């Protein structure tokens, strides 16, 4: 089962917009809280690749005040590499570190009078979970063992989505509005040319197509199926807020209801 | 209200024995798991002054298998100083870091099929909370905001016990079996001569006296009242297991029921 | 002996302008490299309160390309607190951590084909070293033990300057262009109102007065003597570059030669 | 050129015995300083995978007092994984982190009145440098850029030894006395059965054979050439001191002079 089925059957297109948030640490800040006025879900860093208890509390409080659905965004314990360098962890280590990070953010939510609703792994852990079944299972088991009502947000058609189904928790499939796809449905790595799309209009059109048709044009021009229950937009960068606003406007003008999967 | 009142009224002396556990990190280990066969409560490090997700899971699993009551042992984010160096944190920072650490350990407990029952701050955070009302309140608020059924374990007659009462959560007062007391009821700092007591027999006798009479002899020979709902023994050191065994044997031979405050 | 005596005796007023630089970490950046076009000395973070090996290399390379004198800026091992929270370290720990950090930055300098010239402690370590002789001595001994030709930059009239003299290394006294002074020559703490001055013009005038007269007006209006061989300007903040440019312009228009103490 | 050639030509067999040391952190200790009475070279952790400034100072001081040659033992910034989990760092990041760590330990040596003589990468960085030329070159360049008189200690016949030669610094080849070899001269990974040898006598005999014949029997029984200018023994484990003593005794009884490559 997945989160979008009810809304699709309701006869109207809906989609969630998610962004990574709370990626500061100490004096450092990366994300513009204005983003919270436009997205419907916020994946909040949990202290390993970014985030500290004070930043987490601020971000949870702001997201909650905006009615934005809150997810945990666990990553590798590699602050200097921002969780973006692959680390040869075992599935058992992954399970332990994901349990820890979910628990930390869940407590921050409870203390702030709000609720944690989903989990989305970060950076290299996300990529590893997309392709490696053992890592994906470890994450899905971690989520279920802490709270089986939490949803698991991952790359459409990835090992992580399969793991959620295998383990018996609810999954949410996401697509990337500003990343190039290969014809097999995987993302073009950031290290390759053309990996990241430019232009608000192009990105917004792509988002609309994803929701409307469930497809995306790959970098070599073929049509690729992509389940887009949630659209991932970047939470950082000078242009992040402008891009997500353009995407939301385009979707709403196209008759799409932009709403969190947790409200569907 | 405090945890020992029921048991005292039941006509038989009872006391809890607690020790710090799970103070390893990565390859490092400090505590002997054999300790878990003798204590009734384990205060488990939460990843800031010691502990990592894998160590926490191991320790929680072992404590649970032994029927030992589990507490969170949050500390300063100072691994190299083991949380024993005072750090000029604000009450707001303390509240955020305690919420985070409780949540992390609570999730480890839930994932392991057991339950977190109490919180005891560690090291310099413990000392600061014993004397500073603002820090103590921050900790008590953090505990209540995550789970108001959690108990707060602290130094008898300290600001932390007062804060628990003020905030409305259950407190447990502890005494130290191998630390010298001053006549005002505070501990002789480790940096002073005579701060730590030697000799299993002397320590065991002192423990028995604490439970039986609610008093301890101070370093200058005066009789000091001390509420000992729980007796704190050291979880580390080559002799730790032997000392706590001697204490437990002496208590049981003296007719004291050694049982966790959470079972009373 | 101190660094400014030669230049003063040369009949023309000279002063150094220093700023903290390299205070990023991983993906995070705080300082604008444009600052390096205006200051004459850069105190570069060494990985404890901020800075990582890659950021340090970038900053050293950029400073060297600009002909800016390079100093090590060691701090407490408290990244989340940015080294601004006092930590109860012993003088022996201070000595070890300063040796370590100097060595790390010195190697980065040597590898980049340039030279480390001075050391200035950061944040709470700076403040502790300004008032506590044992900490100040530990820092001065650390500097001397690694390289006795390094200079020690510290608050004018502080314990750190005295320690440099006692230990036999060269000192450089600095004044703060945008911080309020008390009548005893110490800085008004940031937590108090009026601690930080606003207005480029006012700051620039104050800088000129410091160099010209060796005095500053305290927050209560009294004239305080202040030795200003170097003027400290903030390396971060949205306005940092504009302020230091205003200061430099004002000084040069006033006939002051802005040049590093290491070139004097 | 390599370090053993002079001593071989002198007509008498010599070999160095090295062990990893200073692998504690804060309150944690792993190595027995008694090891320093038996080895001739100590590879000392530099604060990334293990080690802190105080532990480093203690270890350097003890090694120096014993006349043991001191090397830097840089690793990945992964304390919880003890630098043993591969991390997808770029060669540029490796170069920066090795420069940093060498500098830190070099300063500790200078402050202690002794001298850093060599560099040996740790754990997964060692393994990566053994097989990947770009990582190996990055390390060799880092060493040369800090101090071209430093030697680079690495696995015999590995990419790291080749990189030292390419970059123009002196190399020292090491063999492992208690690790199984494959017939291609690489080590059997720890995760495979038979990877680590048991028995002091067997290990000592193997060490003697390595020095005498320059060969080792592989796990499948073939004779493998191995250049053993230094023999690596484990610095940790309950048996570490006993094993290295057995090795040294066997070598000396066999007429081998056990002496550091830095003294040859």
XYZ file of N, CA and C in Angstrom, chain D residues 57-240:
552
model
N 50.311 13.660 23.557
C 51.480 14.141 24.310
C 52.040 13.049 25.209
N 51.158 12.347 25.901
C 51.608 11.254 26.776
C 52.355 10.186 25.984
N 51.776 9.814 24.844
C 52.349 8.724 24.066
C 53.691 9.142 23.464
N 53.743 10.367 22.946
C 55.006 10.870 22.382
C 56.075 10.934 23.466
N 55.701 11.410 24.634
C 56.669 11.526 25.726
C 57.189 10.150 26.127
N 56.282 9.196 26.241
C 56.702 7.847 26.628
C 57.556 7.190 25.547
N 57.161 7.358 24.307
C 57.938 6.766 23.212
C 59.328 7.370 23.165
N 59.373 8.676 23.324
C 60.668 9.368 23.280
C 61.571 8.918 24.422
N 60.986 8.760 25.593
C 61.791 8.321 26.751
C 62.363 6.923 26.527
N 61.685 6.110 25.737
C 62.134 4.742 25.454
C 63.061 4.691 24.242
N 63.247 5.821 23.564
C 64.064 5.806 22.359
C 63.363 5.191 21.163
N 62.045 5.139 21.216
C 61.276 4.550 20.122
C 61.034 5.602 19.033
N 61.247 5.221 17.793
C 61.009 6.121 16.664
C 59.518 6.430 16.547
N 59.205 7.699 16.270
C 57.813 8.143 16.284
C 57.302 8.408 14.876
N 56.155 7.838 14.591
C 55.487 8.095 13.325
C 54.096 8.639 13.555
N 53.598 9.376 12.553
C 52.205 9.841 12.590
C 51.329 8.786 11.948
N 50.158 8.605 12.506
C 49.262 7.543 12.064
C 47.906 8.159 11.711
N 47.860 8.927 10.612
C 46.623 9.627 10.270
C 45.548 8.670 9.771
N 44.293 9.009 10.064
C 43.172 8.162 9.658
C 41.985 8.990 9.228
N 40.908 8.305 8.915
C 39.663 8.986 8.560
C 39.058 9.656 9.799
N 38.302 10.737 9.593
C 37.630 11.396 10.727
C 36.399 10.599 11.140
N 36.611 9.448 11.729
C 35.515 8.536 12.085
C 35.860 7.842 13.396
N 35.736 8.587 14.473
C 36.097 8.050 15.783
C 35.225 6.857 16.140
N 33.931 6.938 15.853
C 33.044 5.853 16.265
C 33.366 4.573 15.487
N 33.870 4.714 14.282
C 34.242 3.543 13.490
C 35.725 3.233 13.570
N 36.454 4.002 14.367
C 37.892 3.798 14.594
C 38.668 3.827 13.266
N 38.152 4.575 12.315
C 38.857 4.699 11.035
C 38.902 3.414 10.224
N 38.073 2.465 10.601
C 38.118 1.163 9.914
C 36.991 0.959 8.908
N 36.170 1.985 8.707
C 35.097 1.882 7.715
C 35.500 2.737 6.526
N 35.452 2.160 5.344
C 35.890 2.946 4.201
C 34.971 4.156 4.031
N 35.578 5.262 3.664
C 34.856 6.524 3.512
C 35.230 7.080 2.144
N 34.203 7.490 1.389
C 34.453 7.900 0.003
C 35.011 9.320 -0.070
N 36.230 9.472 0.395
C 36.894 10.773 0.346
C 37.608 10.935 -0.986
N 37.763 12.174 -1.402
C 38.516 12.447 -2.618
C 40.011 12.501 -2.292
N 40.864 12.313 -3.284
C 42.298 12.480 -3.027
C 42.626 13.851 -2.446
N 41.924 14.873 -2.894
C 42.181 16.215 -2.370
C 41.841 16.302 -0.879
N 40.752 15.668 -0.480
C 40.407 15.636 0.953
C 41.446 14.828 1.738
N 41.879 13.713 1.154
C 42.905 12.909 1.824
C 44.166 13.744 2.043
N 44.583 14.449 1.006
C 45.814 15.234 1.134
C 45.678 16.251 2.266
N 44.540 16.942 2.302
C 44.343 17.953 3.346
C 44.312 17.325 4.735
N 43.632 16.201 4.892
C 43.513 15.637 6.243
C 44.823 15.004 6.709
N 45.629 14.534 5.773
C 46.924 13.970 6.164
C 47.901 15.093 6.543
N 47.897 16.172 5.776
C 48.728 17.329 6.143
C 48.382 17.783 7.572
N 47.111 17.940 7.833
C 46.635 18.404 9.142
C 47.143 17.489 10.260
N 46.946 16.199 10.085
C 47.274 15.271 11.159
C 48.792 15.157 11.367
N 49.543 15.157 10.269
C 51.005 15.150 10.425
C 51.446 16.372 11.221
N 50.908 17.535 10.835
C 51.309 18.764 11.509
C 51.007 18.733 12.991
N 49.841 18.220 13.322
C 49.461 18.167 14.737
C 50.441 17.304 15.522
N 50.749 16.127 15.013
C 51.655 15.253 15.765
C 53.082 15.796 15.744
N 53.465 16.396 14.636
C 54.814 16.973 14.558
C 54.995 18.045 15.640
N 53.985 18.866 15.824
C 54.077 19.899 16.857
C 54.165 19.279 18.244
N 53.399 18.214 18.464
C 53.467 17.530 19.755
C 54.892 17.002 19.979
N 55.485 16.472 18.920
C 56.867 15.971 19.026
C 57.840 17.102 19.341
N 57.745 18.178 18.587
C 58.668 19.301 18.799
C 58.508 19.838 20.221
N 57.274 19.986 20.665
C 57.031 20.495 22.019
C 57.588 19.560 23.079
N 57.657 18.266 22.746
C 58.190 17.285 23.700
C 59.694 17.098 23.532
N 60.294 17.879 22.647
C 61.749 17.791 22.473
C 62.194 16.596 21.652
N 61.287 16.063 20.853
C 61.682 14.926 20.027
C 61.271 15.197 18.583
N 61.359 14.181 17.742
C 61.229 14.415 16.314
C 60.300 13.389 15.678
N 59.448 13.858 14.811
C 58.613 12.954 14.006
C 59.454 12.435 12.855
N 59.395 11.103 12.623
C 60.271 10.535 11.591
C 59.539 9.910 10.413
N 58.306 9.486 10.630
C 57.640 8.806 9.512
C 56.130 8.968 9.614
N 55.453 8.510 8.559
C 53.994 8.558 8.487
C 53.502 7.193 8.019
N 52.485 6.692 8.692
C 51.834 5.447 8.248
C 50.332 5.631 8.334
N 49.628 5.573 7.216
C 48.171 5.741 7.297
C 47.519 4.591 8.049
N 46.333 4.891 8.588
C 45.642 3.945 9.478
C 44.420 3.302 8.814
N 44.173 2.077 9.175
C 42.880 1.425 8.931
C 42.449 1.427 7.485
N 41.244 1.926 7.245
C 40.712 1.913 5.884
C 41.467 2.869 4.976
N 42.059 3.898 5.530
C 42.874 4.782 4.699
C 44.134 4.042 4.246
N 44.697 3.235 5.125
C 45.848 2.391 4.783
C 45.475 1.424 3.665
N 44.327 0.786 3.818
C 43.910 -0.195 2.817
C 43.631 0.463 1.474
N 42.983 1.603 1.511
C 42.698 2.317 0.271
C 44.011 2.765 -0.394
N 44.938 3.235 0.419
C 46.223 3.692 -0.127
C 47.052 2.534 -0.661
N 46.776 1.326 -0.189
C 47.531 0.173 -0.677
C 47.110 -0.213 -2.083
N 45.852 0.094 -2.431
C 45.350 -0.388 -3.718
C 45.034 0.728 -4.709
N 44.866 1.967 -4.215
C 44.413 3.051 -5.088
C 45.529 4.085 -5.270
N 45.999 4.217 -6.508
C 47.155 5.078 -6.756
C 46.866 6.547 -6.456
N 45.646 7.006 -6.719
C 45.343 8.421 -6.490
C 45.374 8.754 -4.997
N 44.824 7.849 -4.177
C 44.896 8.053 -2.720
C 46.339 7.972 -2.250
N 47.062 6.999 -2.774
C 48.464 6.838 -2.377
C 49.276 8.079 -2.728
N 49.068 8.598 -3.927
C 49.785 9.811 -4.324
C 49.426 10.986 -3.421
N 48.155 11.094 -3.078
C 47.722 12.198 -2.214
C 48.457 12.138 -0.875
N 48.587 10.939 -0.336
C 49.284 10.790 0.944
C 50.774 11.116 0.784
N 51.356 10.598 -0.264
C 52.793 10.847 -0.481
C 53.062 12.340 -0.683
N 52.185 12.989 -1.434
C 52.357 14.440 -1.629
C 52.185 15.191 -0.316
N 51.212 14.765 0.481
C 50.991 15.416 1.780
C 52.253 15.316 2.633
N 52.826 14.134 2.694
C 54.042 13.935 3.494
C 55.155 14.851 2.993
N 55.377 14.793 1.694
C 56.474 15.594 1.127
C 56.247 17.080 1.345
N 54.999 17.523 1.243
C 54.734 18.959 1.340
C 54.946 19.485 2.754
N 54.798 18.628 3.751
C 55.017 19.073 5.130
C 56.498 18.968 5.485
N 57.118 17.837 5.120
C 58.533 17.637 5.474
C 59.068 16.479 4.637
N 59.868 16.813 3.654
C 60.305 15.794 2.694
C 61.303 14.810 3.293
N 61.718 15.044 4.532
C 62.614 14.062 5.167
C 61.821 12.981 5.904
N 60.510 13.129 5.971
C 59.696 12.085 6.607
C 59.640 10.855 5.696
N 59.657 9.679 6.312
C 59.518 8.446 5.542
C 58.049 8.023 5.536
N 57.708 7.217 4.557
C 56.325 6.748 4.435
C 56.331 5.231 4.601
N 55.669 4.766 5.642
C 55.621 3.333 5.968
C 54.333 2.746 5.401
N 54.472 1.672 4.617
C 53.277 1.081 4.010
C 53.465 -0.388 3.727
N 52.392 -0.997 3.267
C 52.394 -2.420 2.940
C 53.360 -2.687 1.793
N 54.194 -3.689 1.983
C 55.155 -4.054 0.944
C 54.428 -4.294 -0.378
N 54.993 -3.823 -1.452
C 54.474 -4.035 -2.819
C 53.151 -3.330 -3.078
N 52.802 -2.369 -2.247
C 51.506 -1.708 -2.414
C 51.634 -0.429 -3.236
N 50.474 0.117 -3.606
C 50.443 1.394 -4.313
C 51.073 2.508 -3.486
N 51.010 2.394 -2.180
C 51.577 3.454 -1.342
C 53.101 3.496 -1.454
N 53.719 2.327 -1.467
C 55.174 2.280 -1.625
C 55.576 2.842 -2.990
N 54.795 2.488 -3.988
C 55.077 3.028 -5.333
C 54.921 4.542 -5.364
N 53.911 5.050 -4.675
C 53.677 6.496 -4.662
C 54.833 7.230 -3.995
N 55.363 6.648 -2.929
C 56.505 7.276 -2.250
C 57.662 7.415 -3.222
N 57.892 6.356 -3.978
C 58.993 6.413 -4.942
C 58.718 7.440 -6.027
N 57.488 7.467 -6.503
C 57.124 8.399 -7.573
C 57.272 9.851 -7.116
N 56.874 10.085 -5.878
C 56.880 11.454 -5.355
C 58.268 11.852 -4.846
N 59.098 10.869 -4.590
C 60.461 11.174 -4.197
C 60.710 11.253 -2.709
N 59.943 10.518 -1.935
C 60.254 10.424 -0.503
C 60.627 8.984 -0.182
N 61.261 8.828 0.956
C 61.774 7.516 1.319
C 60.635 6.620 1.809
N 60.627 5.378 1.372
C 59.584 4.440 1.793
C 60.155 3.371 2.710
N 59.290 2.828 3.523
C 59.624 1.666 4.351
C 58.513 0.642 4.145
N 58.900 -0.568 3.736
C 57.912 -1.623 3.472
C 57.711 -2.472 4.721
N 56.461 -2.772 5.002
C 56.215 -3.576 6.194
C 55.457 -4.858 5.849
N 55.652 -5.848 6.716
C 54.926 -7.099 6.625
C 54.208 -7.314 7.952
N 53.152 -8.118 7.907
C 52.340 -8.344 9.107
C 52.634 -9.724 9.675
N 53.063 -9.745 10.923
C 53.482 -11.031 11.491
C 52.314 -11.933 11.857
N 51.155 -11.373 12.075
C 50.044 -12.218 12.533
C 48.836 -12.174 11.599
N 49.065 -11.811 10.361
C 47.978 -11.791 9.387
C 48.274 -12.772 8.259
N 47.251 -13.463 7.800
C 47.420 -14.383 6.681
C 47.548 -13.609 5.375
N 48.386 -14.142 4.481
C 48.584 -13.537 3.166
C 47.914 -14.387 2.095
N 47.467 -13.727 1.037
C 47.032 -14.465 -0.146
C 48.231 -14.623 -1.079
N 48.084 -15.457 -2.072
C 49.248 -15.748 -2.918
C 49.665 -14.541 -3.761
N 48.803 -13.526 -3.869
C 49.211 -12.313 -4.605
C 49.873 -11.279 -3.705
N 50.133 -11.659 -2.470
C 50.833 -10.753 -1.578
C 49.933 -9.815 -0.793
N 48.630 -9.859 -1.039
C 47.712 -9.025 -0.247
C 47.294 -9.794 1.007
N 46.760 -9.051 1.960
C 46.330 -9.678 3.210
C 44.955 -10.314 3.055
N 44.727 -11.412 3.718
C 43.381 -11.973 3.825
C 42.558 -11.018 4.698
N 41.415 -10.552 4.196
C 40.623 -9.600 4.992
C 40.199 -10.210 6.335
N 40.106 -9.338 7.313
C 39.735 -9.773 8.664
C 38.395 -10.500 8.699
N 37.552 -10.207 7.736
C 36.223 -10.818 7.749
C 36.260 -12.285 7.320
N 37.405 -12.747 6.806
C 37.478 -14.135 6.347
C 38.133 -15.019 7.399
N 37.756 -16.321 7.388
C 38.349 -17.233 8.382
C 39.857 -17.371 8.157
N 40.572 -17.486 9.250
C 42.023 -17.675 9.157
C 42.804 -16.408 8.914
N 42.125 -15.246 8.953
C 42.804 -13.985 8.624
C 43.861 -13.615 9.659
N 43.589 -13.947 10.918
C 44.527 -13.582 11.984
C 45.124 -14.855 12.584
N 46.447 -14.873 12.685
C 47.141 -16.062 13.186
C 47.150 -16.104 14.705
N 47.077 -17.310 15.231
C 47.157 -17.513 16.677
C 48.502 -18.132 17.037
N 48.849 -18.043 18.286
C 50.015 -18.770 18.789
C 51.278 -17.939 18.700
N 51.860 -17.631 19.856
C 53.063 -16.805 19.875
C 54.176 -17.444 19.073
N 54.327 -18.757 19.242
C 55.432 -19.452 18.573
C 55.299 -19.370 17.065
N 54.103 -19.639 16.564
C 53.881 -19.602 15.117
C 54.123 -18.202 14.559
N 53.651 -17.196 15.290
C 53.836 -15.821 14.837
C 55.321 -15.460 14.845
N 56.022 -15.875 15.883
C 57.453 -15.558 15.975
C 58.239 -16.254 14.863
N 57.902 -17.494 14.595
C 58.586 -18.213 13.525
C 58.355 -17.537 12.170
N 57.124 -17.132 11.969
C 56.764 -16.450 10.723
C 57.564 -15.153 10.576
N 57.681 -14.414 11.655
C 58.458 -13.172 11.630
C 59.904 -13.465 11.238
N 60.468 -14.489 11.854
C 61.862 -14.850 11.574
C 62.034 -15.212 10.105
N 61.080 -15.994 9.602
C 61.162 -16.404 8.192
C 61.092 -15.191 7.258
N 60.199 -14.258 7.595
C 60.065 -13.051 6.762
C 61.391 -12.306 6.641
N 62.062 -12.165 7.777
C 63.307 -11.399 7.770
C 64.426 -12.175 7.095
N 64.475 -13.466 7.388
C 65.580 -14.285 6.905
C 65.482 -14.535 5.404
N 64.273 -14.826 4.941
C 64.125 -15.275 3.550
C 63.392 -14.271 2.673
N 62.778 -13.249 3.299
C 61.985 -12.319 2.497
C 60.761 -12.965 1.886
N 60.274 -14.028 2.526
C 59.063 -14.691 2.023
C 58.128 -15.045 3.170
N 56.899 -15.381 2.785
C 55.894 -15.850 3.737
C 55.078 -16.920 3.029
N 54.566 -17.862 3.807
C 53.680 -18.872 3.215
C 52.274 -18.304 3.153
N 51.674 -18.354 1.981
C 50.318 -17.823 1.855
C 49.316 -18.796 2.452
N 48.075 -18.360 2.548
C 47.039 -19.178 3.176
C 46.765 -20.455 2.382
N 47.129 -20.431 1.100
C 46.958 -21.661 0.318
C 48.286 -22.388 0.098
N 49.292 -22.004 0.870
C 50.517 -22.796 0.895
C 51.597 -22.404 -0.085
N 51.373 -21.362 -0.875
C 52.429 -20.978 -1.807
C 53.408 -20.018 -1.137
N 54.588 -19.929 -1.691
C 55.619 -19.035 -1.148
C 55.471 -17.661 -1.800
N 55.334 -16.638 -0.962
C 55.106 -15.277 -1.454
C 56.272 -14.397 -1.033
N 56.791 -13.611 -1.948
C 57.859 -12.673 -1.590
C 57.255 -11.500 -0.810
N 57.917 -11.079 0.210
C 57.444 -9.947 1.002
C 58.654 -9.179 1.532
N 58.700 -7.907 1.242
C 59.809 -7.100 1.752
C 59.457 -6.656 3.167
N 60.281 -7.006 4.116
C 59.961 -6.729 5.513
C 61.048 -5.867 6.142
N 61.009 -4.584 5.819
C 61.919 -3.653 6.491
C 61.419 -3.372 7.901
N 60.094 -3.486 8.043
C 59.488 -3.340 9.362
C 58.440 -4.433 9.506
N 58.316 -4.929 10.718
C 57.281 -5.923 11.000
C 56.198 -5.251 11.827
N 54.963 -5.369 11.356
C 53.863 -4.740 12.083
C 53.268 -5.728 13.076
N 53.183 -5.297 14.308
C 52.551 -6.104 15.350
C 51.393 -5.298 15.913
N 50.433 -5.963 16.478
C 49.272 -5.225 16.985
C 49.582 -4.520 18.299
N 49.124 -3.283 18.379
C 49.374 -2.498 19.582
C 48.312 -2.711 20.642
N 47.204 -3.314 20.248
C 46.126 -3.485 21.208
C 45.822 -4.970 21.406
N 44.870 -5.251 22.234
C 44.502 -6.644 22.523
C 45.206 -7.104 23.777
N 44.607 -8.051 24.479
C 45.158 -8.489 25.777
C 46.535 -9.126 25.621
N 46.789 -9.692 24.463
C 48.001 -10.468 24.261
C 49.097 -9.713 23.536
N 48.835 -8.441 23.210
C 49.710 -7.722 22.288
C 51.157 -7.684 22.779
